[in-house]
């Protein structure tokens, strides 16, 4: 057997200036779904997430909280880890930019850039937005603010510069020869026109504050927080030890999934830094959209930040995970509303999937002595029905590989709809007296269909899928995509557990 294919995927690392919210949960959830899918599909996955803990924004937030930066970042980073646990994320590593391993990586990359004469000393005078941690040219400002609406301040300080201007042509060539590097395509066009409009050298060190990684051998300068932060993707796989097996296995990264607001850093600065240091750029950057809250932009000043924890408490974890992935085509903006989540819970989950599982398992429990029935002889239609469910995997795989996560669920729910129609058409409850052998066949076919569907839904709703597979008595070590075949089909006579509803309807209590 050939060695499993490696796949390295990352989330952005989150600023520890504030409490985690739905936007943070969303980016990591998307990665988690992809990571789980790929593991089940036999890949050797490395999934990295973490926190971005340096820079002026974090320093200011610590001061505003009346804390020293160190204890402050320890505390807030802890909240992000807790969120990851509450969301059942399956990352393999959680990186913090205040860790020694990361400082070493940032120093090594800096020295590499310096050795290749990509960095020079000068003076920065221009606009800076602390909220965005970004430099803006005069002509980018809109009504004296950053194009993002953030406040800007005038900065004049000694600074090291990265020769970004020299990378305009190589970047354009790179986008040309790697058409899948930036997704979705609309974002790709945006980036290309930005680069075509000309690139200025980029300030990569700051001297007006100290909370950061110091520039090697140049006291007084700290490394620009974006250069520091982007390097985390290398740190996570052992850089600067490039001979280390992990690095050679996983670099270049297969995908960095980010929000649309931080695409420029990932699709322009990051490949330029890497090419300049003689390191291959990542294979793909996917920029997802933003959530609004009941139609309104989410912001602290509006006081409408969505904390995922109360949502999980109210609706349950898997319904929240399902809603976030199913509701909005990945890459597009979306609106969060309680009505929308309840609609998905009661429709897709309770009525469609939950009802299918509940009625089939209850009939087996009641009419087949709580054991998987004998399949007997399948009709051609039965075989075709199962073959169609079997075909879902390859369709879902194509959707996942282009990060159309919502589409993977649409593909699966099409099968759930067909399974429900099969139940109605075959009416096994009428067969009990009329033709008990046929009833067994129908219930066997349906149990097998549910096994497939539950295995395929694991990446999005791992907890609920486990409950269903446990109820079906599907062996724990036979739940990967390699077990989606007749060789691993349910064994007649195996006892099933008493079925318990997995997707309750949401009834408003207020
Ligand atoms: N620290 C940088 C990333 C450095 S990566 C080398 C950063 N952090 S962040 O905490 O501000 O944002 C992290 C992610 O959360 C981004 O991908 C951003 O798009 C996402 N979201 C923040 N608010 C969001 C919504 N309202 N909706 C969807 N995602 C949003 O940027």
Short mmCIF file of C-alpha atoms and ligand atoms in Angstrom, two decimals:
data_model
loop_
_atom_site.label_atom_id
_atom_site.label_comp_id
_atom_site.label_asym_id
_atom_site.label_seq_id
_atom_site.Cartn_x
_atom_site.Cartn_y
_atom_site.Cartn_z
CA UNK A 1 0.00 0.00 0.00
CA UNK A 2 1.33 3.45 -0.86
CA UNK A 3 2.03 5.94 1.95
CA UNK A 4 -0.88 8.26 2.76
CA UNK A 5 -0.77 11.58 0.94
CA UNK A 6 0.19 14.48 3.20
CA UNK A 7 -2.06 17.53 3.41
CA UNK A 8 -1.22 20.66 5.39
CA UNK A 9 -3.96 23.16 6.15
CA UNK A 10 -4.07 26.18 8.39
CA UNK A 11 -6.41 28.75 9.90
CA UNK A 12 -5.35 32.35 10.38
CA UNK A 13 -3.97 32.87 13.86
CA UNK A 14 -6.33 34.99 15.91
CA UNK A 15 -5.48 38.30 17.54
CA UNK A 16 -5.73 37.99 21.27
CA UNK A 17 -7.07 41.51 21.67
CA UNK A 18 -10.57 40.37 22.38
CA UNK A 19 -12.94 37.50 23.16
CA UNK A 20 -13.43 34.91 20.42
CA UNK A 21 -16.60 35.27 18.34
CA UNK A 22 -18.50 33.57 15.56
CA UNK A 23 -16.15 34.89 12.84
CA UNK A 24 -13.18 33.14 14.46
CA UNK A 25 -15.19 29.98 15.03
CA UNK A 26 -16.25 30.00 11.38
CA UNK A 27 -12.78 30.06 9.84
CA UNK A 28 -11.55 27.24 12.05
CA UNK A 29 -14.74 25.23 11.58
CA UNK A 30 -14.28 25.29 7.81
CA UNK A 31 -10.73 23.98 8.23
CA UNK A 32 -11.91 21.40 10.73
CA UNK A 33 -14.49 20.06 8.29
CA UNK A 34 -11.87 19.79 5.56
CA UNK A 35 -9.31 18.21 7.91
CA UNK A 36 -11.78 15.61 9.15
CA UNK A 37 -12.93 14.81 5.62
CA UNK A 38 -9.37 14.29 4.42
CA UNK A 39 -8.41 12.12 7.38
CA UNK A 40 -11.45 9.92 6.76
CA UNK A 41 -10.40 9.81 3.11
CA UNK A 42 -6.99 8.42 4.01
CA UNK A 43 -4.79 11.54 3.94
CA UNK A 44 -2.00 12.24 6.41
CA UNK A 45 -3.27 15.59 7.68
CA UNK A 46 -1.59 18.38 9.58
CA UNK A 47 -4.08 20.99 10.74
CA UNK A 48 -2.66 24.08 12.43
CA UNK A 49 -4.41 26.89 14.28
CA UNK A 50 -3.36 29.30 17.01
CA UNK A 51 -3.10 32.86 18.25
CA UNK A 52 -1.40 36.03 17.01
CA UNK A 53 -0.14 37.67 20.17
CA UNK A 54 2.21 40.51 19.26
CA UNK A 55 1.88 44.03 17.94
CA UNK A 56 0.50 47.39 18.86
CA UNK A 57 -3.14 46.33 18.88
CA UNK A 58 -2.54 43.59 21.45
CA UNK A 59 -0.24 45.85 23.48
CA UNK A 60 -2.95 48.53 23.60
CA UNK A 61 -5.65 46.02 24.53
CA UNK A 62 -3.52 44.73 27.42
CA UNK A 63 -3.00 48.30 28.64
CA UNK A 64 -6.73 49.01 28.34
CA UNK A 65 -7.40 45.89 30.45
CA UNK A 66 -4.87 47.17 33.00
CA UNK A 67 -2.65 44.14 32.50
CA UNK A 68 0.90 43.46 31.43
CA UNK A 69 0.99 42.02 27.90
CA UNK A 70 2.27 38.59 28.95
CA UNK A 71 -0.45 37.60 31.44
CA UNK A 72 -3.00 39.27 29.16
CA UNK A 73 -2.06 37.18 26.10
CA UNK A 74 -1.90 34.02 28.21
CA UNK A 75 -5.44 34.63 29.40
CA UNK A 76 -6.98 35.59 26.06
CA UNK A 77 -5.17 32.85 24.15
CA UNK A 78 -6.66 30.43 26.70
CA UNK A 79 -10.13 31.62 25.67
CA UNK A 80 -9.38 30.68 22.06
CA UNK A 81 -8.27 27.23 23.11
CA UNK A 82 -11.47 26.82 25.08
CA UNK A 83 -13.49 27.86 22.05
CA UNK A 84 -11.64 25.24 19.99
CA UNK A 85 -12.54 22.56 22.55
CA UNK A 86 -16.16 23.67 22.74
CA UNK A 87 -16.44 23.54 18.95
CA UNK A 88 -14.84 20.05 18.84
CA UNK A 89 -12.06 21.22 16.52
CA UNK A 90 -9.51 18.57 15.58
CA UNK A 91 -6.36 20.67 15.04
CA UNK A 92 -3.06 18.84 15.44
CA UNK A 93 -1.22 21.83 16.87
CA UNK A 94 -2.08 25.17 18.45
CA UNK A 95 0.63 27.74 17.90
CA UNK A 96 1.19 30.91 19.90
CA UNK A 97 3.48 33.55 18.43
CA UNK A 98 4.90 34.20 21.91
CA UNK A 99 6.41 30.71 21.98
CA UNK A 100 10.18 30.26 21.72
CA UNK A 101 9.83 27.95 18.69
CA UNK A 102 8.10 30.75 16.85
CA UNK A 103 10.60 33.43 17.79
CA UNK A 104 13.30 31.20 16.36
CA UNK A 105 11.40 30.75 13.12
CA UNK A 106 10.73 34.49 12.77
CA UNK A 107 14.41 35.26 13.38
CA UNK A 108 15.50 32.65 10.87
CA UNK A 109 13.19 33.98 8.16
CA UNK A 110 14.31 37.55 8.85
CA UNK A 111 17.98 36.56 8.63
CA UNK A 112 17.33 34.71 5.41
CA UNK A 113 15.70 37.79 3.89
CA UNK A 114 18.54 39.96 5.14
CA UNK A 115 21.17 37.58 3.77
CA UNK A 116 19.46 37.74 0.39
CA UNK A 117 19.50 41.57 0.58
CA UNK A 118 15.76 41.81 0.61
CA UNK A 119 15.69 44.10 3.64
CA UNK A 120 17.15 47.59 4.04
CA UNK A 121 17.00 50.35 6.66
CA UNK A 122 15.04 53.54 5.99
CA UNK A 123 12.38 55.72 7.57
CA UNK A 124 8.65 55.13 7.33
CA UNK A 125 6.45 58.13 7.21
CA UNK A 126 2.85 57.48 6.41
CA UNK A 127 -0.47 56.19 7.71
CA UNK A 128 -0.93 53.21 9.96
CA UNK A 129 -4.05 51.54 11.27
CA UNK A 130 -3.59 49.79 14.59
CA UNK A 131 -6.92 47.98 14.26
CA UNK A 132 -5.90 46.50 10.90
CA UNK A 133 -2.18 46.40 11.77
CA UNK A 134 -1.66 47.73 8.26
CA UNK A 135 0.11 50.57 6.47
CA UNK A 136 -1.97 52.62 4.06
CA UNK A 137 -0.92 54.97 1.28
CA UNK A 138 -2.48 58.44 1.24
CA UNK A 139 -4.52 57.64 -1.89
CA UNK A 140 -6.08 54.58 -0.21
CA UNK A 141 -7.74 56.61 2.53
CA UNK A 142 -11.47 57.22 2.40
CA UNK A 143 -12.72 60.21 4.43
CA UNK A 144 -9.48 60.20 6.42
CA UNK A 145 -9.95 56.58 7.42
CA UNK A 146 -8.58 53.26 6.23
CA UNK A 147 -10.60 51.66 3.42
CA UNK A 148 -11.84 49.23 6.10
CA UNK A 149 -13.27 52.13 8.09
CA UNK A 150 -10.57 51.82 10.78
CA UNK A 151 -8.88 54.91 12.24
CA UNK A 152 -5.41 55.69 10.96
CA UNK A 153 -2.57 57.56 12.59
CA UNK A 154 0.43 59.31 11.10
CA UNK A 155 3.65 57.41 11.81
CA UNK A 156 7.19 58.59 11.29
CA UNK A 157 9.90 56.27 12.51
CA UNK A 158 13.08 54.45 11.49
CA UNK A 159 12.04 51.21 9.84
CA UNK A 160 13.39 48.27 7.91
CA UNK A 161 11.81 47.79 4.51
CA UNK A 162 11.22 44.66 2.48
CA UNK A 163 11.81 45.08 -1.27
CA UNK A 164 8.23 44.23 -2.17
CA UNK A 165 8.37 46.39 -5.30
CA UNK A 166 10.83 43.94 -6.85
CA UNK A 167 8.30 41.12 -6.54
CA UNK A 168 5.53 42.59 -8.63
CA UNK A 169 6.49 40.77 -11.84
CA UNK A 170 7.35 37.44 -10.17
CA UNK A 171 4.04 37.54 -8.28
CA UNK A 172 2.03 38.18 -11.44
CA UNK A 173 3.84 35.34 -13.14
CA UNK A 174 3.18 33.10 -10.15
CA UNK A 175 -0.58 33.85 -10.26
CA UNK A 176 -0.54 33.18 -14.00
CA UNK A 177 1.17 29.80 -13.74
CA UNK A 178 -0.83 28.80 -10.64
CA UNK A 179 -4.41 29.65 -11.56
CA UNK A 180 -5.76 27.86 -8.48
CA UNK A 181 -3.57 29.75 -6.04
CA UNK A 182 -6.26 32.27 -5.07
CA UNK A 183 -9.88 31.23 -4.65
CA UNK A 184 -12.68 32.01 -5.20
CA UNK A 185 -11.94 33.41 -8.69
CA UNK A 186 -13.49 36.82 -8.01
CA UNK A 187 -10.94 37.33 -5.24
CA UNK A 188 -8.16 36.25 -7.55
CA UNK A 189 -9.03 39.05 -9.95
CA UNK A 190 -9.04 41.57 -7.10
CA UNK A 191 -5.56 40.54 -6.02
CA UNK A 192 -4.17 40.58 -9.55
CA UNK A 193 -5.43 44.11 -10.19
CA UNK A 194 -4.01 45.25 -6.86
CA UNK A 195 -0.58 43.87 -7.74
CA UNK A 196 -0.78 45.25 -11.27
CA UNK A 197 -1.45 48.72 -9.87
CA UNK A 198 2.10 48.67 -8.47
CA UNK A 199 3.73 47.60 -5.20
CA UNK A 200 5.68 49.81 -2.82
CA UNK A 201 8.39 48.47 -0.55
CA UNK A 202 6.85 47.34 2.71
CA UNK A 203 7.80 48.54 6.17
CA UNK A 204 8.64 45.41 8.18
CA UNK A 205 9.80 46.76 11.52
CA UNK A 206 8.43 49.21 14.09
CA UNK A 207 10.25 51.25 16.70
CA UNK A 208 7.48 53.08 18.56
CA UNK A 209 6.52 50.18 20.83
CA UNK A 210 8.15 47.03 22.13
CA UNK A 211 5.58 44.21 22.29
CA UNK A 212 6.87 41.99 19.52
CA UNK A 213 9.78 39.89 18.35
CA UNK A 214 12.92 42.00 18.27
CA UNK A 215 14.71 42.36 14.95
CA UNK A 216 17.85 40.19 15.20
CA UNK A 217 20.90 42.35 15.98
CA UNK A 218 19.05 45.63 15.60
CA UNK A 219 17.97 46.75 19.04
CA UNK A 220 14.95 49.01 19.18
CA UNK A 221 13.14 47.45 16.22
CA UNK A 222 10.39 44.86 16.53
CA UNK A 223 9.35 42.75 13.54
CA UNK A 224 6.14 43.97 11.85
CA UNK A 225 3.36 41.87 13.29
CA UNK A 226 2.23 40.52 9.90
CA UNK A 227 5.69 39.23 8.99
CA UNK A 228 5.86 37.71 12.47
CA UNK A 229 2.36 36.21 12.20
CA UNK A 230 2.61 34.78 8.69
CA UNK A 231 5.76 32.93 9.69
CA UNK A 232 3.63 30.78 12.04
CA UNK A 233 2.74 28.58 9.08
CA UNK A 234 6.42 27.61 8.87
CA UNK A 235 6.96 27.36 12.63
CA UNK A 236 4.11 24.86 12.89
CA UNK A 237 6.06 22.33 10.83
CA UNK A 238 9.47 22.77 12.41
CA UNK A 239 11.08 25.65 10.45
CA UNK A 240 13.94 26.70 10.51
CA UNK A 241 14.94 23.05 10.55
CA UNK A 242 14.03 22.51 6.89
CA UNK A 243 15.66 19.11 6.86
CA UNK A 244 13.30 18.00 9.58
CA UNK A 245 10.90 15.42 8.21
CA UNK A 246 7.80 17.37 9.11
CA UNK A 247 8.87 20.35 7.05
CA UNK A 248 9.73 18.39 3.95
CA UNK A 249 6.53 16.38 4.25
CA UNK A 250 4.16 19.31 4.65
CA UNK A 251 5.67 22.31 2.88
CA UNK A 252 4.43 23.91 0.67
CA UNK A 253 1.16 24.08 2.60
CA UNK A 254 -1.82 22.75 0.66
CA UNK A 255 -4.13 25.53 1.76
CA UNK A 256 -4.35 28.58 4.01
CA UNK A 257 -8.02 29.31 4.64
CA UNK A 258 -8.56 32.96 5.63
CA UNK A 259 -11.26 35.63 5.72
CA UNK A 260 -11.54 38.02 2.77
CA UNK A 261 -10.27 40.90 4.93
CA UNK A 262 -6.81 39.38 5.21
CA UNK A 263 -6.39 38.06 1.70
CA UNK A 264 -3.85 40.69 0.63
CA UNK A 265 -1.45 39.70 3.40
CA UNK A 266 -1.70 36.05 2.40
CA UNK A 267 -1.84 36.29 -1.38
CA UNK A 268 0.63 39.15 -1.93
CA UNK A 269 2.99 39.71 1.01
CA UNK A 270 3.32 36.07 2.05
CA UNK A 271 4.33 34.56 -1.32
CA UNK A 272 6.65 37.55 -1.87
CA UNK A 273 8.40 37.00 1.50
CA UNK A 274 8.73 33.31 0.76
CA UNK A 275 10.02 33.65 -2.79
CA UNK A 276 12.48 36.25 -1.56
CA UNK A 277 13.74 33.82 1.08
CA UNK A 278 13.98 31.00 -1.45
CA UNK A 279 11.04 29.07 -0.01
CA UNK A 280 8.13 27.79 -2.13
CA UNK A 281 4.84 29.66 -1.68
CA UNK A 282 1.79 27.74 -0.42
CA UNK A 283 -0.38 25.99 -2.98
CA UNK A 284 -3.63 27.78 -2.33
CA UNK A 285 -5.27 30.60 -0.41
CA UNK A 286 -9.04 30.49 -0.01
CA UNK A 287 -10.79 33.65 1.18
CA UNK A 288 -14.19 33.16 2.76
CA UNK A 289 -16.87 35.80 3.27
CA UNK A 290 -18.11 37.58 6.35
CA UNK A 291 -21.10 37.02 8.58
CA UNK A 292 -23.54 39.73 9.49
CA UNK A 293 -25.87 39.48 12.48
CA UNK A 294 -29.58 39.67 11.62
CA UNK A 295 -28.62 41.87 8.66
CA UNK A 296 -26.17 44.13 10.52
CA UNK A 297 -22.40 44.33 10.30
CA UNK A 298 -20.90 42.65 13.36
CA UNK A 299 -18.90 45.06 15.48
CA UNK A 300 -18.00 45.76 19.04
CA UNK A 301 -19.37 49.27 18.89
CA UNK A 302 -22.79 47.98 17.77
CA UNK A 303 -22.62 45.46 20.62
CA UNK A 304 -23.83 42.65 18.36
CA UNK A 305 -20.88 40.28 18.50
CA UNK A 306 -22.04 36.66 18.43
CA UNK A 307 -20.46 34.50 21.10
CA UNK A 308 -20.56 30.86 19.93
CA UNK A 309 -20.81 29.40 23.45
CA UNK A 310 -24.40 30.50 24.24
CA UNK A 311 -25.39 29.35 20.75
CA UNK A 312 -24.00 25.90 21.42
CA UNK A 313 -25.85 25.84 24.72
CA UNK A 314 -29.11 26.85 23.10
CA UNK A 315 -29.08 24.75 19.92
CA UNK A 316 -26.44 22.08 20.52
CA UNK A 317 -22.98 21.93 18.97
CA UNK A 318 -23.65 19.91 15.82
CA UNK A 319 -26.66 21.96 14.72
CA UNK A 320 -24.49 25.09 15.02
CA UNK A 321 -21.67 23.47 13.04
CA UNK A 322 -24.16 22.28 10.42
CA UNK A 323 -25.84 25.66 10.14
CA UNK A 324 -22.58 27.58 9.63
CA UNK A 325 -21.42 25.25 6.90
CA UNK A 326 -24.77 24.65 5.16
CA UNK A 327 -26.31 28.10 5.26
CA UNK A 328 -23.80 30.05 3.21
CA UNK A 329 -21.88 29.02 0.10
CA UNK A 330 -18.29 29.07 1.28
CA UNK A 331 -16.64 32.21 -0.08
CA UNK A 332 -19.84 34.31 0.07
CA UNK A 333 -21.01 36.64 2.82
CA UNK A 334 -23.83 35.33 4.97
CA UNK A 335 -26.34 36.46 7.51
CA UNK A 336 -26.74 34.89 10.91
CA UNK A 337 -30.25 34.85 12.32
CA UNK A 338 -31.97 32.77 14.96
CA UNK A 339 -34.82 32.15 12.57
CA UNK A 340 -32.42 30.73 9.98
CA UNK A 341 -30.73 28.36 12.40
CA UNK A 342 -34.06 27.09 13.75
CA UNK A 343 -35.25 26.60 10.17
CA UNK A 344 -32.21 24.43 9.36
CA UNK A 345 -32.52 22.50 12.63
CA UNK A 346 -36.17 21.68 12.19
CA UNK A 347 -36.00 21.14 8.44
CA UNK A 348 -32.73 19.57 7.30
CA UNK A 349 -31.89 17.98 10.64
CA UNK A 350 -35.08 16.99 12.48
CA UNK A 351 -37.50 16.44 9.57
CA UNK A 352 -35.12 15.06 6.96
CA UNK A 353 -32.14 13.32 8.53
CA UNK A 354 -33.41 12.76 12.09
CA UNK A 355 -36.74 11.41 10.96
CA UNK A 356 -35.11 8.99 8.52
CA UNK A 357 -32.84 7.56 11.20
CA UNK A 358 -35.53 7.47 13.85
CA UNK A 359 -38.18 5.70 11.83
CA UNK A 360 -35.84 3.13 10.29
CA UNK A 361 -34.09 2.29 13.53
CA UNK A 362 -37.36 2.12 15.47
CA UNK A 363 -38.84 -0.29 12.93
CA UNK A 364 -35.77 -2.49 13.13
CA UNK A 365 -35.85 -2.35 16.90
CA UNK A 366 -39.52 -3.20 17.06
CA UNK A 367 -39.91 -5.65 14.21
CA UNK A 368 -36.54 -7.36 13.86
CA UNK A 369 -35.78 -8.19 17.48
CA UNK A 370 -33.47 -5.19 17.77
CA UNK A 371 -30.95 -6.68 15.36
CA UNK A 372 -29.82 -5.92 11.82
CA UNK A 373 -32.19 -7.98 9.62
CA UNK A 374 -31.22 -10.48 6.95
CA UNK A 375 -30.91 -8.69 3.62
CA UNK A 376 -32.38 -11.56 1.63
CA UNK A 377 -32.53 -10.84 -2.08
CA UNK A 378 -32.15 -7.21 -3.17
CA UNK A 379 -34.15 -6.04 -6.19
CA UNK A 380 -32.47 -4.13 -8.98
CA UNK A 381 -34.06 -0.98 -7.64
CA UNK A 382 -32.60 -1.65 -4.16
CA UNK A 383 -29.14 -2.09 -5.64
CA UNK A 384 -29.51 1.06 -7.72
CA UNK A 385 -30.68 2.98 -4.65
CA UNK A 386 -27.56 1.94 -2.69
CA UNK A 387 -25.27 2.57 -5.66
CA UNK A 388 -26.58 6.11 -5.83
CA UNK A 389 -25.78 6.66 -2.16
CA UNK A 390 -22.36 5.18 -2.75
CA UNK A 391 -21.75 7.73 -5.52
CA UNK A 392 -22.13 10.59 -3.02
CA UNK A 393 -18.53 10.19 -1.83
CA UNK A 394 -16.87 11.05 -5.10
CA UNK A 395 -19.23 14.00 -5.65
CA UNK A 396 -18.56 15.24 -2.14
CA UNK A 397 -14.83 14.81 -2.63
CA UNK A 398 -14.86 17.11 -5.65
CA UNK A 399 -16.85 19.70 -3.70
CA UNK A 400 -14.50 19.52 -0.71
CA UNK A 401 -11.41 19.85 -2.87
CA UNK A 402 -12.71 23.14 -4.19
CA UNK A 403 -13.86 24.18 -0.70
CA UNK A 404 -17.53 24.16 -1.70
CA UNK A 405 -18.38 22.80 1.74
CA UNK A 406 -22.06 23.75 1.54
CA UNK A 407 -22.29 21.82 -1.72
CA UNK A 408 -20.96 18.65 -0.10
CA UNK A 409 -23.93 18.84 2.27
CA UNK A 410 -26.38 19.49 -0.54
CA UNK A 411 -25.05 16.35 -2.26
CA UNK A 412 -25.55 14.31 0.90
CA UNK A 413 -28.99 15.72 1.66
CA UNK A 414 -30.11 14.78 -1.82
CA UNK A 415 -29.48 11.17 -0.74
CA UNK A 416 -31.32 11.71 2.53
CA UNK A 417 -34.32 12.93 0.52
CA UNK A 418 -34.14 9.87 -1.69
CA UNK A 419 -33.89 7.57 1.32
CA UNK A 420 -37.00 9.15 2.82
CA UNK A 421 -38.84 8.65 -0.46
CA UNK A 422 -37.68 5.02 -0.54
CA UNK A 423 -39.17 4.50 2.94
CA UNK A 424 -42.47 6.02 1.83
CA UNK A 425 -42.58 4.04 -1.40
CA UNK A 426 -41.66 0.70 0.17
CA UNK A 427 -43.84 1.28 3.26
CA UNK A 428 -42.11 -1.38 5.38
CA UNK A 429 -44.79 -1.06 8.09
CA UNK A 430 -47.28 -2.54 5.65
CA UNK A 431 -44.95 -5.40 4.78
CA UNK A 432 -44.78 -6.76 8.30
CA UNK A 433 -47.78 -9.03 7.77
CA UNK A 434 -47.88 -9.09 3.97
CA UNK A 435 -44.28 -9.98 3.19
CA UNK A 436 -41.97 -10.08 6.22
CA UNK A 437 -38.95 -11.17 4.15
CA UNK A 438 -39.33 -8.10 1.95
CA UNK A 439 -39.69 -5.94 5.06
CA UNK A 440 -36.33 -7.28 6.24
CA UNK A 441 -34.73 -6.49 2.89
CA UNK A 442 -36.10 -2.94 2.85
CA UNK A 443 -34.99 -2.26 6.42
CA UNK A 444 -31.57 -3.75 5.72
CA UNK A 445 -31.12 -1.55 2.65
CA UNK A 446 -32.16 1.49 4.66
CA UNK A 447 -29.86 0.66 7.58
CA UNK A 448 -27.00 0.35 5.13
CA UNK A 449 -27.95 3.67 3.52
CA UNK A 450 -27.94 5.31 6.95
CA UNK A 451 -24.52 3.80 7.68
CA UNK A 452 -23.15 5.44 4.52
CA UNK A 453 -24.78 8.78 5.24
CA UNK A 454 -23.62 8.82 8.86
CA UNK A 455 -20.04 8.03 7.83
CA UNK A 456 -20.13 10.82 5.26
CA UNK A 457 -21.60 13.38 7.64
CA UNK A 458 -18.87 12.87 10.25
CA UNK A 459 -16.70 15.83 9.14
CA UNK A 460 -19.51 18.31 9.81
CA UNK A 461 -21.33 16.67 12.73
CA UNK A 462 -18.89 14.24 14.33
CA UNK A 463 -20.83 13.86 17.59
CA UNK A 464 -24.20 13.14 16.01
CA UNK A 465 -22.68 10.81 13.42
CA UNK A 466 -21.07 8.83 16.22
CA UNK A 467 -24.42 8.45 18.01
CA UNK A 468 -26.05 7.12 14.84
CA UNK A 469 -23.19 4.74 14.04
CA UNK A 470 -23.20 3.53 17.66
CA UNK A 471 -26.94 2.90 17.50
CA UNK A 472 -26.37 0.90 14.31
CA UNK A 473 -23.56 -1.03 16.01
CA UNK A 474 -21.15 -0.12 13.18
CA UNK A 475 -17.70 -1.11 14.53
CA UNK A 476 -15.72 1.94 15.73
CA UNK A 477 -12.74 1.09 13.58
CA UNK A 478 -14.84 0.75 10.44
CA UNK A 479 -16.06 4.29 10.04
CA UNK A 480 -13.70 5.78 7.49
CA UNK A 481 -14.42 6.23 3.80
CA UNK A 482 -12.46 3.06 3.10
CA UNK A 483 -15.34 1.25 4.80
CA UNK A 484 -17.93 2.55 2.38
CA UNK A 485 -18.29 -0.73 0.53
CA UNK A 486 -20.21 -3.99 0.77
CA UNK A 487 -17.29 -5.75 2.41
CA UNK A 488 -17.92 -3.67 5.54
CA UNK A 489 -21.68 -3.67 5.32
CA UNK A 490 -23.76 -4.16 8.46
CA UNK A 491 -23.77 -7.73 9.73
CA UNK A 492 -27.19 -9.37 9.91
CA UNK A 493 -27.94 -10.41 13.47
CA UNK A 494 -25.81 -7.67 15.07
CA UNK A 495 -27.80 -6.06 17.90
CA UNK A 496 -28.66 -2.41 17.57
CA UNK A 497 -29.15 -0.03 20.47
CA UNK A 498 -32.53 1.36 21.42
CA UNK A 499 -32.92 4.30 19.03
CA UNK A 500 -32.88 7.72 20.59
CA UNK A 501 -33.58 10.90 18.65
CA UNK A 502 -30.34 12.51 17.51
CA UNK A 503 -31.76 15.72 16.04
CA UNK A 504 -34.55 17.10 18.23
CA UNK A 505 -36.83 19.80 16.89
CA UNK A 506 -36.16 23.20 18.35
CA UNK A 507 -39.23 24.50 20.14
CA UNK A 508 -38.90 28.07 21.38
CA UNK A 509 -39.12 28.18 25.15
CA UNK A 510 -39.12 31.95 25.50
N1 LIG B 1 -4.17 37.93 13.32
C1 LIG B 1 -4.69 38.12 12.02
C2 LIG B 1 -4.43 36.91 11.15
C3 LIG B 1 -2.99 36.51 11.03
S1 LIG B 1 -2.80 35.08 10.07
C4 LIG B 1 -1.19 34.95 9.80
C5 LIG B 1 -6.19 38.38 12.10
N2 LIG B 1 -6.82 37.96 13.18
S2 LIG B 1 -8.37 38.22 13.51
O1 LIG B 1 -8.56 37.62 14.80
O2 LIG B 1 -8.68 39.60 13.40
O3 LIG B 1 -9.24 37.52 12.42
C6 LIG B 1 -9.11 36.19 12.13
C7 LIG B 1 -10.16 35.65 11.20
O4 LIG B 1 -11.49 35.86 11.68
C8 LIG B 1 -10.10 36.27 9.81
O5 LIG B 1 -10.04 35.23 8.86
C9 LIG B 1 -11.40 37.02 9.69
O6 LIG B 1 -11.86 37.03 8.38
C10 LIG B 1 -12.31 36.20 10.60
N3 LIG B 1 -13.47 37.00 10.96
C11 LIG B 1 -13.55 38.01 11.86
N4 LIG B 1 -14.82 38.51 11.84
C12 LIG B 1 -15.58 37.85 10.94
C13 LIG B 1 -16.94 37.83 10.56
N5 LIG B 1 -17.81 38.70 11.03
N6 LIG B 1 -17.34 36.86 9.70
C14 LIG B 1 -16.50 35.88 9.23
N7 LIG B 1 -15.22 35.86 9.57
C15 LIG B 1 -14.68 36.96 10.23
O7 LIG B 1 -6.75 38.92 11.15
#
